[in-house]
Structures are given as C-alpha cells and as structure tokens.
Amino acid sequence: MAIIAYRFKILSHNGIYLAFVIGIIISLTSGVGWLLILLSFVLAGFLSTRFGIEEKRRRKASEGNNGQRNIKNVFANGLAPLAIAILFWIHQNFFAGQAITRTAVSTAIGQNFYFTAYVGAVAAATSDTLASELGSLDRETRLITNLRKKVKPGSEGGISLIGELSTFIGGLLIGLIAFFLSGQKNILIIAPLAGVLGSHVDSLLGATLETRGVLSNEEVNIISTLFGSISALIMVFV
C-alpha cells in the first residue's frame, strides 16, 4: 500500500510512513485480503480527489496538494480498521482455541463478525470521502441540518445529489470487493448501507460539533468510521 501511495503520490511523506505501518499490521494480523479492501479505499479516495481538481481549487474545495492525503487523514480513516484487525488477531490467537469457541461454526462466526465490522468501517470512510470530493462539484449544496439552506460546495455538513449518489457507490465498491474476497453475500447490502449511514453521521457532526470547534475533522472521521462498523454489525444480527 505504501509503495503504491509513493509511486502515484497518493499520500504525503508522513502519510506514507503511517500507511506502511498500518498496512504491515493489518497484513500480519488479518491477511492480505483485508489489506486489499483498505487499499481500495485509498485508491478510490485519491481518484475522487483528483477528479475535477481544478474546479475544486477554483471553488476552494480541494483536499491537500494535488489530491494527496496527509498523516492526519491516514490516522483518522485507518484507526478503526486497524483496531478491528488487531482485535480479530487477538480473538483468533487467544480465544478461538477455548472450549466454548473451538467448533468450526463458532470460528466462522467470529471471522464473519470481525470481517463485517472491518468492511463497515472502510465502507463508511470510502462513502464519506467520495461524497465530499465528488459532491463538492455539484452546483447545489444544502446543509444537512436545514435542507432549505444553501451552502458553499465543500462546506462541513453540506450534502448534494451527487454526494448522496457517491455515498452509495463508495459503499457498494467496498462491498463488491469484500464479496469477491470472502463470498459473504450479505456484505453486498451491508457495506453500502453502512457507508451511507457513516457518511451521514460525518455530515451531521460536521454541521454541528465540528463547526463549533468541539470536534476536529479527524475526530469526526474516526467517529463516522466507528459508526459504520457498528451499524454493519447491527445489520448482521437484525
């Protein structure tokens, strides 16, 4: 992941270092498949940021330098997936061998539990990023807490038609990749919904607590990815 990020200048130098560490840990704890899902988010985020970047600059809604993400972006969007991957490793190595969880069925349930949580977090990050980057190109943006109020494209808490479509597409993208890697059919429904929910939590917090200085953009991203993860798990058991 870090090599690709360096080659195509997807991340800043500091962002690459952190991405390398996160990638190594996820690969060692959960496998390359989990890493590929996170890498899909990184690539989707970069491409969506680069798309229409000149227009975004004109509107002062561009992210970073030529679409690069910095270390704060990497940390905020990678923390939840990283934590879930580590928890999965702990479960597999310290609890899966216990008598109560020794059966193949219970082991499969455990893997499905953490994998779904992981996909939900990445889907939320992807949906929010695509909504922000592509939605900022829409000519009409409204405040999520007051849909009658028009706001500047790229504003915190702003939503648009293009942005709303992008949230679903982002989640679906992650869902498709997760399905091809795992064969878990319900992930095709769970991932898009988790992505949409997580993205809208980000918008709500952005329009309220972030604009008031209570939360930073990175803290909002962490919360929204955690919400995407939790909502994905809820959908499994409902």
Short mmCIF file of C-alpha atoms in Angstrom, two decimals:
data_model
loop_
_atom_site.label_atom_id
_atom_site.label_comp_id
_atom_site.label_asym_id
_atom_site.label_seq_id
_atom_site.Cartn_x
_atom_site.Cartn_y
_atom_site.Cartn_z
CA MET A 1 0.00 0.00 0.00
CA ALA A 2 2.79 2.41 0.93
CA ILE A 3 4.73 1.62 -2.28
CA ILE A 4 1.70 2.35 -4.46
CA ALA A 5 0.99 5.51 -2.45
CA TYR A 6 4.56 6.69 -3.03
CA ARG A 7 4.60 5.78 -6.72
CA PHE A 8 1.41 7.67 -7.55
CA LYS A 9 1.81 10.39 -4.89
CA ILE A 10 -1.45 9.42 -3.22
CA LEU A 11 -0.21 10.28 0.27
CA SER A 12 2.17 12.82 1.78
CA HIS A 13 5.55 11.51 3.01
CA ASN A 14 4.39 11.30 6.62
CA GLY A 15 1.15 9.72 5.47
CA ILE A 16 3.11 7.05 3.59
CA TYR A 17 5.09 6.12 6.71
CA LEU A 18 1.95 5.65 8.77
CA ALA A 19 0.18 3.83 5.93
CA PHE A 20 3.13 1.44 5.72
CA VAL A 21 2.86 0.63 9.42
CA ILE A 22 -0.92 0.17 9.23
CA GLY A 23 -0.60 -2.00 6.13
CA ILE A 24 2.02 -4.26 7.71
CA ILE A 25 -0.02 -4.72 10.89
CA ILE A 26 -3.24 -5.49 9.03
CA SER A 27 -1.46 -7.95 6.72
CA LEU A 28 0.13 -9.79 9.63
CA THR A 29 -2.94 -9.84 11.84
CA SER A 30 -5.74 -10.41 9.34
CA GLY A 31 -4.30 -11.20 5.92
CA VAL A 32 -3.71 -9.61 2.54
CA GLY A 33 -7.42 -9.70 1.69
CA TRP A 34 -8.21 -7.25 4.46
CA LEU A 35 -5.39 -5.03 3.26
CA LEU A 36 -6.76 -5.05 -0.29
CA ILE A 37 -10.06 -3.71 0.99
CA LEU A 38 -8.32 -0.81 2.72
CA LEU A 39 -6.16 -0.22 -0.33
CA SER A 40 -9.32 0.05 -2.43
CA PHE A 41 -10.44 2.90 -0.19
CA VAL A 42 -7.09 4.67 -0.58
CA LEU A 43 -7.20 4.42 -4.37
CA ALA A 44 -10.86 5.43 -4.59
CA GLY A 45 -10.18 8.40 -2.34
CA PHE A 46 -7.22 9.53 -4.43
CA LEU A 47 -9.07 9.22 -7.73
CA SER A 48 -12.12 11.05 -6.43
CA THR A 49 -9.91 13.81 -5.06
CA ARG A 50 -8.06 14.20 -8.34
CA PHE A 51 -11.29 14.19 -10.36
CA GLY A 52 -12.21 17.76 -11.24
CA ILE A 53 -9.42 19.10 -9.04
CA GLU A 54 -9.05 22.34 -11.00
CA GLU A 55 -12.73 23.14 -10.47
CA LYS A 56 -12.37 22.26 -6.79
CA ARG A 57 -9.43 24.63 -6.50
CA ARG A 58 -11.46 27.35 -8.12
CA ARG A 59 -14.17 26.74 -5.54
CA LYS A 60 -11.52 26.37 -2.81
CA ALA A 61 -12.81 22.88 -2.03
CA SER A 62 -9.74 20.79 -2.92
CA GLU A 63 -8.12 18.36 -0.49
CA GLY A 64 -4.40 18.54 0.20
CA ASN A 65 -1.80 19.01 -2.52
CA ASN A 66 -2.82 17.54 -5.86
CA GLY A 67 -5.11 15.09 -4.11
CA GLN A 68 -2.57 13.87 -1.57
CA ARG A 69 -3.78 12.81 1.87
CA ASN A 70 -1.69 13.67 4.92
CA ILE A 71 -0.85 11.73 8.06
CA LYS A 72 -3.95 13.03 9.87
CA ASN A 73 -6.21 11.67 7.12
CA VAL A 74 -4.46 8.30 7.25
CA PHE A 75 -4.76 8.09 11.03
CA ALA A 76 -8.40 9.19 11.18
CA ASN A 77 -9.61 6.79 8.49
CA GLY A 78 -7.26 3.93 9.34
CA LEU A 79 -7.67 3.79 13.12
CA ALA A 80 -10.97 1.88 13.25
CA PRO A 81 -10.00 -0.72 10.60
CA LEU A 82 -6.63 -1.19 12.31
CA ALA A 83 -8.22 -1.67 15.73
CA ILE A 84 -10.68 -4.23 14.34
CA ALA A 85 -7.88 -6.15 12.62
CA ILE A 86 -5.92 -6.31 15.87
CA LEU A 87 -8.99 -7.43 17.82
CA PHE A 88 -9.55 -10.16 15.23
CA TRP A 89 -5.98 -11.38 15.70
CA ILE A 90 -6.36 -11.38 19.49
CA HIS A 91 -9.60 -13.35 19.20
CA GLN A 92 -8.08 -15.91 16.84
CA ASN A 93 -4.93 -16.43 18.89
CA PHE A 94 -6.15 -16.19 22.46
CA PHE A 95 -9.85 -17.06 22.47
CA ALA A 96 -10.65 -19.19 19.41
CA GLY A 97 -8.93 -22.18 21.00
CA GLN A 98 -11.06 -22.13 24.13
CA ALA A 99 -13.52 -24.99 24.53
CA ILE A 100 -16.51 -22.70 24.19
CA THR A 101 -15.34 -21.40 20.81
CA ARG A 102 -13.50 -24.39 19.42
CA THR A 103 -16.03 -25.55 16.82
CA ALA A 104 -15.70 -24.69 13.14
CA VAL A 105 -19.08 -22.98 13.23
CA SER A 106 -18.15 -20.67 16.08
CA THR A 107 -14.82 -19.88 14.45
CA ALA A 108 -16.59 -18.96 11.20
CA ILE A 109 -19.00 -16.74 13.13
CA GLY A 110 -16.07 -14.98 14.77
CA GLN A 111 -14.38 -14.37 11.43
CA ASN A 112 -17.63 -13.08 9.93
CA PHE A 113 -18.16 -10.77 12.92
CA TYR A 114 -14.80 -9.01 12.65
CA PHE A 115 -14.75 -9.01 8.86
CA THR A 116 -18.17 -7.37 8.71
CA ALA A 117 -17.13 -4.76 11.27
CA TYR A 118 -13.98 -4.07 9.28
CA VAL A 119 -15.82 -3.71 5.98
CA GLY A 120 -18.38 -1.41 7.61
CA ALA A 121 -15.63 0.92 8.82
CA VAL A 122 -13.87 1.03 5.45
CA ALA A 123 -17.18 1.48 3.62
CA ALA A 124 -18.01 4.48 5.80
CA ALA A 125 -14.62 6.05 5.11
CA THR A 126 -14.96 5.44 1.38
CA SER A 127 -18.53 6.73 1.16
CA ASP A 128 -17.68 9.88 3.09
CA THR A 129 -14.59 10.59 1.01
CA LEU A 130 -16.39 10.13 -2.31
CA ALA A 131 -19.34 12.19 -1.11
CA SER A 132 -17.05 15.03 -0.04
CA GLU A 133 -14.86 15.02 -3.13
CA LEU A 134 -17.46 14.41 -5.83
CA GLY A 135 -20.25 16.23 -4.03
CA SER A 136 -18.17 19.41 -3.96
CA LEU A 137 -18.53 19.53 -7.76
CA ASP A 138 -22.32 19.77 -7.53
CA ARG A 139 -23.78 23.18 -8.26
CA GLU A 140 -26.26 23.00 -5.40
CA THR A 141 -25.31 22.01 -1.87
CA ARG A 142 -27.60 22.21 1.14
CA LEU A 143 -26.99 21.96 4.87
CA ILE A 144 -27.93 18.54 6.26
CA THR A 145 -29.50 20.08 9.38
CA ASN A 146 -31.54 22.56 7.33
CA LEU A 147 -32.21 21.40 3.79
CA ARG A 148 -33.69 24.76 2.85
CA LYS A 149 -30.36 26.46 3.42
CA LYS A 150 -27.88 26.51 0.55
CA VAL A 151 -24.20 26.37 1.48
CA LYS A 152 -20.91 26.60 -0.35
CA PRO A 153 -19.81 23.33 -2.03
CA GLY A 154 -17.37 21.52 0.24
CA SER A 155 -18.79 23.08 3.39
CA GLU A 156 -18.94 20.97 6.55
CA GLY A 157 -22.36 19.37 6.80
CA GLY A 158 -23.20 20.08 3.18
CA ILE A 159 -24.99 17.44 1.12
CA SER A 160 -25.88 17.30 -2.58
CA LEU A 161 -27.42 14.94 -5.11
CA ILE A 162 -24.03 13.93 -6.49
CA GLY A 163 -22.73 13.49 -2.97
CA GLU A 164 -25.65 11.28 -1.97
CA LEU A 165 -25.16 9.05 -5.00
CA SER A 166 -21.45 8.89 -4.24
CA THR A 167 -22.05 7.63 -0.70
CA PHE A 168 -23.89 4.61 -2.06
CA ILE A 169 -21.33 4.00 -4.81
CA GLY A 170 -18.47 4.15 -2.32
CA GLY A 171 -20.07 1.61 -0.01
CA LEU A 172 -21.04 -0.63 -2.91
CA LEU A 173 -17.47 -0.59 -4.22
CA ILE A 174 -16.13 -1.84 -0.90
CA GLY A 175 -18.98 -4.34 -0.66
CA LEU A 176 -18.18 -5.81 -4.08
CA ILE A 177 -14.51 -6.20 -3.27
CA ALA A 178 -15.32 -7.73 0.12
CA PHE A 179 -17.74 -10.16 -1.55
CA PHE A 180 -15.20 -11.32 -4.13
CA LEU A 181 -12.65 -11.87 -1.37
CA SER A 182 -14.94 -13.62 1.10
CA GLY A 183 -18.04 -14.87 -0.73
CA GLN A 184 -20.17 -13.31 2.03
CA LYS A 185 -23.34 -12.39 0.14
CA ASN A 186 -24.97 -10.14 2.73
CA ILE A 187 -21.96 -7.84 2.60
CA LEU A 188 -23.28 -6.55 -0.74
CA ILE A 189 -26.17 -4.99 1.16
CA ILE A 190 -24.46 -4.24 4.45
CA ALA A 191 -21.49 -2.32 3.04
CA PRO A 192 -23.48 0.27 1.02
CA LEU A 193 -25.88 0.88 3.92
CA ALA A 194 -23.05 1.16 6.45
CA GLY A 195 -21.30 3.54 4.09
CA VAL A 196 -24.35 5.77 3.71
CA LEU A 197 -25.03 5.81 7.46
CA GLY A 198 -21.42 6.52 8.37
CA SER A 199 -21.17 9.29 5.81
CA HIS A 200 -24.31 10.99 7.09
CA VAL A 201 -23.09 10.81 10.68
CA ASP A 202 -19.96 12.57 9.45
CA SER A 203 -22.09 15.27 7.82
CA LEU A 204 -24.26 15.73 10.92
CA LEU A 205 -21.26 16.04 13.21
CA GLY A 206 -19.58 18.33 10.71
CA ALA A 207 -22.59 20.66 10.62
CA THR A 208 -22.87 20.77 14.41
CA LEU A 209 -19.94 19.86 16.65
CA GLU A 210 -17.14 20.43 14.16
CA THR A 211 -18.30 23.88 13.08
CA ARG A 212 -18.49 24.84 16.77
CA GLY A 213 -14.95 23.67 17.39
CA VAL A 214 -15.99 20.82 19.69
CA LEU A 215 -14.60 18.14 17.37
CA SER A 216 -11.84 18.26 14.78
CA ASN A 217 -12.27 16.90 11.26
CA GLU A 218 -10.14 13.88 12.18
CA GLU A 219 -12.23 13.14 15.27
CA VAL A 220 -15.38 13.30 13.18
CA ASN A 221 -13.87 10.84 10.71
CA ILE A 222 -12.97 8.42 13.49
CA ILE A 223 -16.48 8.54 14.90
CA SER A 224 -18.12 8.06 11.49
CA THR A 225 -15.97 5.02 10.67
CA LEU A 226 -16.77 3.50 14.06
CA PHE A 227 -20.45 4.15 13.42
CA GLY A 228 -20.17 2.44 10.04
CA SER A 229 -18.60 -0.55 11.75
CA ILE A 230 -21.24 -0.76 14.48
CA SER A 231 -24.13 -0.28 12.05
CA ALA A 232 -22.76 -3.09 9.88
CA LEU A 233 -22.73 -5.44 12.87
CA ILE A 234 -26.26 -4.45 13.82
CA MET A 235 -27.45 -5.31 10.31
CA VAL A 236 -25.93 -8.78 10.63
CA PHE A 237 -27.97 -9.58 13.73
CA VAL A 238 -31.22 -7.85 12.75
#
